[in-house]
Tab-separated table of C-alpha atoms and ligand atoms in Angstrom:
chain	number	residue	atom	x	y	z
Q	286	MET	CA	-14.543	39.997	18.870
Q	287	PHE	CA	-16.573	36.973	17.811
Q	288	ASN	CA	-16.914	35.989	14.159
Q	289	ILE	CA	-20.488	35.029	13.331
Q	290	LEU	CA	-21.665	33.397	10.121
Q	291	THR	CA	-25.316	34.075	9.264
Q	292	ILE	CA	-26.890	31.653	6.796
Q	293	ILE	CA	-29.764	32.924	4.681
Q	294	GLY	CA	-31.380	31.578	1.545
Q	295	ALA	CA	-35.152	31.917	1.304
Q	296	ARG	CA	-37.098	35.173	1.277
Q	297	PRO	CA	-38.301	35.034	4.897
Q	298	GLN	CA	-34.755	34.382	6.133
Q	299	ILE	CA	-33.365	37.332	4.262
Q	300	ILE	CA	-36.017	39.502	5.923
Q	301	LYS	CA	-35.559	37.979	9.390
Q	302	SER	CA	-31.792	38.366	9.317
Q	303	ILE	CA	-31.971	42.150	9.168
Q	304	ALA	CA	-33.324	42.295	12.733
Q	305	ILE	CA	-30.111	40.731	14.069
Q	306	SER	CA	-27.791	42.532	11.622
Q	307	ARG	CA	-29.348	45.868	12.573
Q	308	MET	CA	-28.878	45.193	16.280
Q	309	ILE	CA	-25.243	44.120	15.749
Q	310	LYS	CA	-24.601	47.460	14.031
Q	311	GLU	CA	-26.503	49.439	16.680
Q	312	LYS	CA	-25.262	47.854	19.871
Q	313	TYR	CA	-22.828	44.994	19.381
Q	314	SER	CA	-20.374	46.214	16.752
Q	315	ASP	CA	-17.512	45.750	19.256
Q	316	THR	CA	-18.615	42.221	20.105
Q	317	PHE	CA	-19.652	40.569	16.844
Q	318	ASN	CA	-18.255	40.632	13.360
Q	319	GLU	CA	-20.997	39.256	11.115
Q	320	CYS	CA	-20.449	37.591	7.744
Q	321	ILE	CA	-23.457	36.683	5.629
Q	322	LEU	CA	-23.711	33.570	3.479
Q	323	HIS	CA	-26.559	33.429	0.960
Q	324	THR	CA	-27.184	29.886	-0.267
Q	325	GLY	CA	-29.063	31.112	-3.321
Q	326	GLN	CA	-32.198	29.089	-2.459
Q	327	HIS	CA	-34.245	32.069	-3.598
Q	328	TYR	CA	-32.413	33.981	-6.238
Q	329	ASP	CA	-34.560	36.052	-8.535
Q	330	GLU	CA	-34.705	39.818	-8.187
Q	331	LYS	CA	-38.143	39.895	-6.596
Q	332	MET	CA	-37.523	37.068	-4.128
Q	333	SER	CA	-34.064	38.108	-2.990
Q	334	ALA	CA	-32.137	41.137	-4.317
Q	335	VAL	CA	-34.963	43.618	-3.667
Q	336	PHE	CA	-34.756	43.035	0.085
Q	337	PHE	CA	-31.066	43.825	0.363
Q	338	ASP	CA	-31.443	47.301	-1.093
Q	339	GLU	CA	-34.705	48.172	0.597
Q	340	LEU	CA	-33.929	46.950	4.098
Q	341	GLY	CA	-30.280	47.939	4.059
Q	342	ILE	CA	-28.920	44.397	4.399
Q	343	SER	CA	-25.204	44.130	3.636
Q	344	ARG	CA	-24.397	42.253	0.450
Q	345	PRO	CA	-23.595	38.628	1.266
Q	346	ASP	CA	-19.922	37.900	1.858
Q	347	TYR	CA	-20.494	34.502	0.254
Q	348	ASN	CA	-23.081	33.493	-2.328
Q	349	LEU	CA	-23.390	29.811	-3.159
Q	350	ASN	CA	-25.873	30.351	-6.014
Q	351	VAL	CA	-27.398	26.930	-5.467
Q	352	ARG	CA	-30.750	27.888	-6.995
Q	353	GLY	CA	-33.364	25.197	-7.766
Q	354	GLY	CA	-33.231	21.414	-7.736
Q	355	SER	CA	-34.570	18.595	-5.604
Q	356	HIS	CA	-34.387	18.795	-1.815
Q	357	ALA	CA	-31.419	16.425	-1.771
Q	358	TYR	CA	-29.577	18.256	-4.525
Q	359	GLN	CA	-30.157	21.684	-2.965
Q	360	THR	CA	-29.266	20.619	0.547
Q	361	GLY	CA	-26.185	18.721	-0.637
Q	362	GLU	CA	-24.847	21.607	-2.717
Q	363	MET	CA	-25.451	24.026	0.146
Q	364	MET	CA	-23.639	21.755	2.578
Q	365	LYS	CA	-20.612	21.510	0.314
Q	366	GLY	CA	-20.475	25.284	-0.085
Q	367	ILE	CA	-20.915	26.014	3.613
Q	368	GLU	CA	-18.255	23.470	4.518
Q	369	ARG	CA	-15.832	25.178	2.128
Q	370	VAL	CA	-16.434	28.535	3.824
Q	371	LEU	CA	-16.017	27.095	7.314
Q	372	SER	CA	-12.737	25.484	6.312
Q	373	GLU	CA	-11.356	28.798	5.078
Q	374	LYS	CA	-12.211	31.029	8.024
Q	375	HIS	CA	-12.733	30.610	11.743
Q	376	PHE	CA	-16.254	31.291	13.026
Q	377	ASP	CA	-17.302	31.300	16.680
Q	378	ALA	CA	-20.960	30.653	15.914
Q	379	LEU	CA	-23.277	30.102	13.003
Q	380	ILE	CA	-26.821	31.500	12.946
Q	381	VAL	CA	-29.615	29.745	11.055
Q	382	TYR	CA	-33.226	30.868	10.746
Q	383	GLY	CA	-36.499	29.028	10.477
Q	384	ASP	CA	-37.079	25.817	8.618
Q	385	THR	CA	-35.793	25.704	5.045
Q	386	ASN	CA	-33.156	23.568	3.328
Q	387	SER	CA	-30.685	26.405	3.973
Q	388	THR	CA	-31.425	26.059	7.713
Q	389	ILE	CA	-30.743	22.345	7.972
Q	390	ALA	CA	-27.747	22.522	5.605
Q	391	GLY	CA	-26.129	25.224	7.760
Q	392	ALA	CA	-26.888	23.461	11.032
Q	393	LEU	CA	-25.547	20.077	9.949
Q	394	VAL	CA	-22.313	21.427	8.526
Q	395	GLY	CA	-21.801	23.823	11.425
Q	396	VAL	CA	-22.135	21.275	14.180
Q	397	LYS	CA	-19.936	18.727	12.409
Q	398	ALA	CA	-17.274	21.344	11.749
Q	399	GLY	CA	-17.219	22.257	15.426
Q	400	VAL	CA	-19.015	25.587	15.166
Q	401	PRO	CA	-21.871	26.143	17.659
Q	402	VAL	CA	-25.195	26.546	15.891
Q	403	VAL	CA	-27.737	29.180	16.924
Q	404	HIS	CA	-31.274	28.372	15.780
Q	405	VAL	CA	-33.556	31.383	15.608
Q	406	GLU	CA	-37.242	30.343	15.486
Q	407	ALA	CA	-36.647	27.126	17.371
Q	408	GLY	CA	-39.365	24.886	18.780
Q	409	LEU	CA	-42.102	25.637	16.269
Q	410	ARG	CA	-44.096	22.592	15.269
Q	411	SER	CA	-47.027	21.907	12.959
Q	412	TYR	CA	-46.928	18.218	13.949
Q	413	ASP	CA	-47.202	17.346	10.277
Q	414	LYS	CA	-44.154	15.471	9.081
Q	415	ARG	CA	-45.390	15.583	5.498
Q	416	MET	CA	-44.136	19.163	5.452
Q	417	PRO	CA	-40.452	19.458	4.496
Q	418	GLU	CA	-40.291	22.493	6.804
Q	419	GLU	CA	-41.309	20.378	9.804
Q	420	LEU	CA	-38.477	17.907	9.155
Q	421	ASN	CA	-35.986	20.754	8.813
Q	422	ARG	CA	-37.128	22.355	12.081
Q	423	ILE	CA	-37.015	19.202	14.141
Q	424	ALA	CA	-33.599	18.156	12.872
Q	425	THR	CA	-32.132	21.644	13.307
Q	426	ASP	CA	-33.444	22.001	16.865
Q	427	HIS	CA	-31.944	18.717	17.913
Q	428	ILE	CA	-28.411	19.573	16.794
Q	429	SER	CA	-28.258	23.264	17.711
Q	430	SER	CA	-26.494	24.599	20.808
Q	431	LEU	CA	-28.491	27.787	21.345
Q	432	LEU	CA	-32.201	27.655	20.627
Q	433	PHE	CA	-34.358	30.769	20.535
Q	434	SER	CA	-38.082	30.270	20.403
Q	435	PRO	CA	-40.436	33.075	19.434
Q	436	THR	CA	-43.260	31.698	21.589
Q	437	GLU	CA	-43.867	30.001	24.931
Q	438	THR	CA	-45.480	27.137	23.030
Q	439	GLY	CA	-42.271	26.698	21.058
Q	440	LEU	CA	-40.220	26.395	24.232
Q	441	ASP	CA	-42.761	23.898	25.625
Q	442	ASN	CA	-42.504	21.855	22.430
Q	443	LEU	CA	-38.743	21.582	22.928
Q	444	ARG	CA	-39.228	20.433	26.517
Q	445	LYS	CA	-41.801	17.865	25.401
Q	446	GLU	CA	-39.303	16.505	22.891
Q	447	GLY	CA	-36.836	16.088	25.700
Q	448	PHE	CA	-34.643	19.131	25.163
Q	449	ARG	CA	-31.698	18.602	27.485
Q	450	ALA	CA	-29.036	21.061	28.453
Q	451	ASP	CA	-26.740	18.319	29.686
Q	452	VAL	CA	-26.286	16.450	26.410
Q	453	ARG	CA	-22.528	16.239	25.810
Q	454	GLN	CA	-21.558	18.652	23.068
Q	455	PRO	CA	-18.813	18.445	20.454
Q	456	ASP	CA	-15.428	19.791	21.546
Q	457	PHE	CA	-16.185	23.360	20.519
Q	458	ALA	CA	-18.419	23.839	23.523
Q	459	ASN	CA	-15.701	23.336	26.177
Q	460	GLY	CA	-18.265	21.838	28.485
Q	461	LYS	CA	-20.837	24.560	27.830
Q	462	LYS	CA	-24.425	23.477	28.066
Q	463	ARG	CA	-27.052	23.694	25.355
Q	464	VAL	CA	-29.517	26.469	26.102
Q	465	ALA	CA	-33.079	27.236	25.008
Q	466	PHE	CA	-34.963	30.491	25.532
Q	467	HIS	CA	-38.270	32.106	24.771
Q	468	CYS	CA	-37.226	35.410	23.198
Q	469	GLY	CA	-40.221	36.733	21.259
Q	470	ASP	CA	-40.391	37.054	17.503
Q	471	ILE	CA	-37.688	38.918	15.599
Q	472	MET	CA	-40.265	39.570	12.892
Q	473	TYR	CA	-42.162	41.627	15.421
Q	474	ASP	CA	-38.973	43.693	15.854
Q	475	ASN	CA	-38.977	44.170	12.082
Q	476	SER	CA	-42.653	45.020	11.735
Q	477	LEU	CA	-42.294	47.700	14.412
Q	478	HIS	CA	-39.108	49.038	12.875
Q	479	PHE	CA	-40.305	49.203	9.254
Q	480	SER	CA	-43.946	50.169	9.779
Q	481	GLN	CA	-43.436	53.935	9.558
Q	482	LYS	CA	-40.855	53.671	6.821
Q	483	ALA	CA	-43.348	51.701	4.714
Q	484	GLU	CA	-45.906	54.501	5.075
Q	485	ILE	CA	-43.416	57.036	3.745
Q	486	VAL	CA	-41.668	55.036	1.049
Q	487	CYS	CA	-44.785	53.306	-0.320
Q	488	LYS	CA	-47.328	56.129	-0.080
Q	489	ASP	CA	-47.436	56.955	-3.805
Q	490	TRP	CA	-47.276	53.341	-4.860
Q	491	PHE	CA	-50.124	52.439	-2.517
Q	492	GLU	CA	-52.276	55.293	-3.757
Q	493	SER	CA	-51.627	54.288	-7.343
Q	494	LEU	CA	-53.237	50.910	-6.601
Q	495	ALA	CA	-56.501	52.742	-5.846
Q	496	LEU	CA	-57.743	49.967	-3.599
Q	497	PRO	CA	-61.065	50.338	-1.820
Q	498	ASP	CA	-61.043	50.907	1.983
Q	499	ASP	CA	-61.842	47.280	2.609
Q	500	TYR	CA	-59.735	44.764	0.754
Q	501	ILE	CA	-58.281	41.321	1.373
Q	502	LEU	CA	-54.577	40.642	0.985
Q	503	ALA	CA	-53.988	37.032	-0.128
Q	504	THR	CA	-50.839	34.907	-0.479
Q	505	VAL	CA	-50.461	31.219	-1.357
Q	506	HIS	CA	-47.171	29.455	-1.829
Q	507	ARG	CA	-46.834	26.407	0.414
Q	508	ALA	CA	-46.068	23.162	-1.460
Q	509	GLU	CA	-49.033	21.382	0.154
Q	510	ASN	CA	-51.305	23.948	-1.530
Q	511	THR	CA	-49.575	24.335	-4.878
Q	512	ASP	CA	-48.412	20.807	-5.706
Q	513	ASN	CA	-51.852	19.198	-5.690
Q	514	ALA	CA	-54.069	20.331	-8.565
Q	515	ASP	CA	-57.350	19.786	-6.686
Q	516	VAL	CA	-56.205	21.707	-3.626
Q	517	LEU	CA	-54.908	24.612	-5.691
Q	518	ARG	CA	-58.109	24.668	-7.746
Q	519	ASP	CA	-60.241	24.799	-4.562
Q	520	ILE	CA	-58.200	27.615	-3.062
Q	521	MET	CA	-58.235	29.734	-6.201
Q	522	GLU	CA	-61.970	29.152	-6.629
Q	523	ALA	CA	-62.571	30.298	-3.041
Q	524	ILE	CA	-60.455	33.409	-3.607
Q	525	ILE	CA	-62.315	34.258	-6.815
Q	526	SER	CA	-65.575	33.783	-4.963
Q	527	LEU	CA	-64.536	36.074	-2.063
Q	528	SER	CA	-63.363	38.664	-4.553
Q	529	GLU	CA	-66.966	39.078	-5.711
Q	530	ASP	CA	-67.714	40.350	-2.200
Q	531	MET	CA	-64.515	42.213	-1.315
Q	532	GLN	CA	-61.563	43.264	-3.502
Q	533	VAL	CA	-58.618	40.845	-3.249
Q	534	ILE	CA	-55.001	41.709	-3.999
Q	535	MET	CA	-52.645	38.783	-4.369
Q	536	PRO	CA	-48.869	38.950	-4.835
Q	537	LEU	CA	-48.057	35.629	-6.444
Q	538	HIS	CA	-45.043	33.565	-5.426
Q	539	PRO	CA	-43.139	32.101	-8.437
Q	540	ARG	CA	-43.997	28.580	-7.260
Q	541	THR	CA	-47.706	29.411	-7.438
Q	542	VAL	CA	-47.371	31.020	-10.877
Q	543	ASN	CA	-45.792	27.787	-12.140
Q	544	ALA	CA	-48.385	25.626	-10.371
Q	545	ILE	CA	-51.263	27.574	-11.943
Q	546	LYS	CA	-49.650	27.101	-15.356
Q	547	GLU	CA	-49.105	23.413	-14.774
Q	548	HIS	CA	-52.271	22.345	-12.953
Q	549	LEU	CA	-55.152	24.656	-13.759
Q	550	GLY	CA	-57.175	24.817	-16.931
Q	551	GLU	CA	-57.401	27.746	-19.317
Q	552	GLU	CA	-60.812	28.849	-18.106
Q	553	GLN	CA	-59.853	29.095	-14.420
Q	554	THR	CA	-56.483	30.656	-15.228
Q	555	GLU	CA	-58.279	33.306	-17.249
Q	556	ARG	CA	-60.561	34.064	-14.294
Q	557	ILE	CA	-57.589	34.286	-11.900
Q	558	TYR	CA	-55.750	36.821	-14.006
Q	559	ASN	CA	-58.751	38.722	-15.346
Q	560	SER	CA	-61.394	38.852	-12.612
Q	561	HIS	CA	-62.679	42.262	-11.747
Q	562	GLY	CA	-62.346	41.801	-7.982
Q	563	LEU	CA	-59.043	39.898	-7.947
Q	564	ARG	CA	-55.818	41.714	-8.651
Q	565	VAL	CA	-52.804	39.463	-9.136
Q	566	VAL	CA	-49.427	41.165	-8.832
Q	567	GLU	CA	-45.787	40.074	-8.816
Q	568	PRO	CA	-44.031	39.376	-5.503
Q	569	LEU	CA	-43.680	42.625	-3.568
Q	570	SER	CA	-40.896	44.206	-1.618
Q	571	PHE	CA	-41.118	43.904	2.161
Q	572	LEU	CA	-42.137	47.533	2.599
Q	573	GLN	CA	-44.870	47.224	-0.034
Q	574	MET	CA	-46.079	44.067	1.645
Q	575	THR	CA	-46.040	45.777	5.042
Q	576	MET	CA	-48.063	48.653	3.617
Q	577	LEU	CA	-50.669	46.306	2.121
Q	578	GLU	CA	-50.915	44.335	5.365
Q	579	LYS	CA	-51.389	47.482	7.459
Q	580	HIS	CA	-54.228	48.819	5.356
Q	581	SER	CA	-56.075	45.595	4.615
Q	582	ARG	CA	-59.392	44.546	6.119
Q	583	MET	CA	-58.242	40.951	6.533
Q	584	ILE	CA	-55.578	38.567	5.265
Q	585	LEU	CA	-55.855	35.179	3.608
Q	586	THR	CA	-52.615	33.223	3.634
Q	587	ASP	CA	-50.699	29.986	4.020
Q	588	SER	CA	-47.497	31.833	4.907
Q	589	GLY	CA	-46.088	31.614	8.406
Q	590	GLY	CA	-44.594	35.095	8.252
Q	591	VAL	CA	-47.684	36.747	6.845
Q	592	GLN	CA	-49.902	35.169	9.549
Q	593	LYS	CA	-47.859	36.898	12.203
Q	594	GLU	CA	-47.539	40.185	10.383
Q	595	ALA	CA	-51.339	40.187	10.089
Q	596	TYR	CA	-51.395	39.856	13.861
Q	597	TYR	CA	-48.851	42.648	14.433
Q	598	PHE	CA	-51.019	45.018	12.416
Q	599	HIS	CA	-54.184	43.804	14.156
Q	600	LYS	CA	-55.679	42.172	11.088
Q	601	PRO	CA	-57.584	38.890	11.305
Q	602	SER	CA	-56.246	36.103	9.107
Q	603	ILE	CA	-57.810	33.136	7.386
Q	604	VAL	CA	-55.150	30.462	7.236
Q	605	LEU	CA	-55.219	28.166	4.215
Q	606	ARG	CA	-53.862	25.211	6.156
Q	607	GLU	CA	-55.094	22.562	8.575
Q	608	ASP	CA	-52.503	23.420	11.191
Q	609	THR	CA	-50.114	26.198	12.061
Q	610	GLU	CA	-46.903	26.679	13.983
Q	611	TRP	CA	-48.376	29.981	15.183
Q	612	ILE	CA	-51.117	28.333	17.176
Q	613	GLU	CA	-51.420	31.332	19.522
Q	614	ASN	CA	-53.020	33.314	16.692
Q	615	VAL	CA	-55.772	30.725	16.504
Q	616	GLN	CA	-56.136	30.364	20.276
Q	617	VAL	CA	-56.856	34.071	20.757
Q	618	GLY	CA	-59.311	34.067	17.840
Q	619	ALA	CA	-57.289	36.253	15.477
Q	620	SER	CA	-56.775	33.451	12.912
Q	621	ILE	CA	-59.051	30.719	11.660
Q	622	LEU	CA	-57.686	27.543	10.082
Q	623	ALA	CA	-59.754	26.952	6.965
Q	624	GLY	CA	-57.697	24.501	4.885
Q	625	HIS	CA	-58.671	24.608	1.222
Q	626	ASP	CA	-62.388	24.228	1.806
Q	627	MET	CA	-64.560	26.890	0.188
Q	628	THR	CA	-67.284	26.620	2.860
Q	629	ARG	CA	-64.844	27.056	5.738
Q	630	ILE	CA	-63.005	29.885	3.991
Q	631	LYS	CA	-66.260	31.732	3.377
Q	632	ALA	CA	-67.482	31.117	6.927
Q	633	ALA	CA	-64.219	32.559	8.294
Q	634	PHE	CA	-64.587	35.559	6.017
Q	635	GLU	CA	-68.147	36.212	7.232
Q	636	HIS	CA	-67.031	35.769	10.836
Q	637	PHE	CA	-64.235	38.314	10.570
Q	638	LYS	CA	-66.424	40.725	8.612
Q	639	SER	CA	-68.804	40.943	11.538
Q	640	THR	CA	-66.549	40.367	14.565
Q	641	GLU	CA	-63.760	42.428	16.130
Q	642	SER	CA	-60.741	40.313	17.091
Q	643	ASP	CA	-58.423	40.794	20.069
Q	644	PHE	CA	-54.663	40.979	19.650
Q	645	PRO	CA	-52.967	40.550	23.033
Q	646	GLN	CA	-49.161	40.853	23.013
Q	647	ILE	CA	-48.032	37.239	22.597
Q	648	TYR	CA	-44.960	37.596	20.420
Q	649	GLY	CA	-42.659	39.431	22.785
Q	650	ASP	CA	-41.908	43.118	23.159
Q	651	GLY	CA	-40.117	43.884	19.899
Q	652	HIS	CA	-36.630	43.368	21.396
Q	653	ALA	CA	-36.020	39.765	20.403
Q	654	ALA	CA	-32.842	40.482	18.434
Q	655	GLU	CA	-31.225	42.246	21.374
Q	656	PHE	CA	-32.158	39.383	23.676
Q	657	ILE	CA	-30.634	36.819	21.294
Q	658	LEU	CA	-27.359	38.711	20.943
Q	659	ASP	CA	-27.094	39.247	24.699
Q	660	LYS	CA	-27.504	35.535	25.381
Q	661	LEU	CA	-25.126	34.559	22.589
Q	662	LYS	CA	-22.463	36.942	23.919
Q	663	ASP	CA	-22.824	35.496	27.442
Q	664	TRP	CA	-22.634	31.944	26.153
Q	665	LEU	CA	-19.528	32.553	24.048
Q	666	GLU	CA	-17.756	34.488	26.805
Q	667	LYS	CA	-18.344	31.886	29.488
O	129	UDP	N1	-43.328	38.906	1.643
O	129	UDP	C1	-42.844	39.922	0.825
O	129	UDP	N2	-43.383	40.060	-0.428
O	129	UDP	C2	-44.373	39.253	-0.903
O	129	UDP	C3	-44.858	38.217	-0.054
O	129	UDP	C4	-44.305	38.062	1.209
O	129	UDP	O1	-41.976	40.689	1.235
O	129	UDP	O2	-44.808	39.429	-2.042
O	129	UDP	C5	-42.757	38.770	2.984
O	129	UDP	C6	-43.772	38.765	4.086
O	129	UDP	O3	-44.101	40.081	4.470
O	129	UDP	C7	-43.049	37.991	5.175
O	129	UDP	C8	-42.223	36.994	4.396
O	129	UDP	O4	-42.145	37.500	3.062
O	129	UDP	O5	-42.195	38.793	5.916
O	129	UDP	C9	-42.894	35.658	4.410
O	129	UDP	O6	-42.280	34.836	3.528
O	129	UDP	P1	-42.993	33.565	2.864
O	129	UDP	O7	-44.471	33.780	2.855
O	129	UDP	O8	-42.311	33.345	1.556
O	129	UDP	O9	-42.540	32.370	3.791
O	129	UDP	P2	-43.002	31.775	5.193
O	129	UDP	O10	-43.109	32.885	6.181
O	129	UDP	O11	-44.273	31.038	4.990
O	129	UDP	O12	-41.889	30.836	5.533
């Protein structure tokens, strides 16, 4: 039996982790004993607790309750807490997800404590080092032992950066080589798994929203869009403008709520919260979000996760960024990068209103979690 420590912290990691936890319960309960450590990066009810109950995630075995603070403060506190846990109990591997401060904190402490690090969502790049997420991804990839990339492009990126299997590893590896795989996206596993459940659980709630047949689902939360007043103003103006044409529903991330308060004037704030065509709601549960994605006409977002979920439910997406780690979406014509420019956002909207997009299967076959656990088992047993 191998002891695995899963590190989660931010909303998308909590959601991603259930794909692996579910598969451990279904198929690998004799092989892996999973403990969950929640750093507390996201902590309020709607950004964290709601997902545990709804998705059936076990309560964390450890909760560091780090909460807010600067990047350095957060990462430092997380590292201290993770180190404490690793000194108390033996773990055979540590799993980190994605690109947040919880990811890099877990990876750094793990590798230095002699615990092999598994990076799920390895190899993704926006090639924009102004993004804290990009720094976290690159650093985590370069110190992890097992790297699992959701896309072919991700695996190529690792090769381009000189990924080498023969780099000498700390003692824990007993001469084992670093490995990198293309495994498909575990979020595709989740979207397939929870799609039907969302229809059942959220039916009444969805009907109570009384949305028209065609509506846009919008999310904005990335620091590059919320921290700069001009950028945020442009994006919100574009959304208000689209909402005159098609109903928009927008679950607002706490960071965006604060940014609107801090950066936008009274008049625009009033129009955001009280426009006829724009409905602002609190952050939603994953099943509610899934339901809204499935029934939307198109999606407007700066979220990595939501871009892909749009794709899984065959919805075109307008991406409020200049680049994306999910470049395949753009290459096949299912996403358009529109930045924060009203003209480009509107042009993308008109394009998708009149054009059918194609959604070839580029994110695996929905069995990424099983693949990851199979490879991890092999690696540890060798
Ligand atoms: N999500 C959610 N409720 C919301 C907004 C998003 O459950 O109100 C889910 C969404 O379906 C996706 C994940 O959160 O699975 C994406 O997280 P986020 O946008 O915070 O981060 P990113 O993917 O950009 O790292």
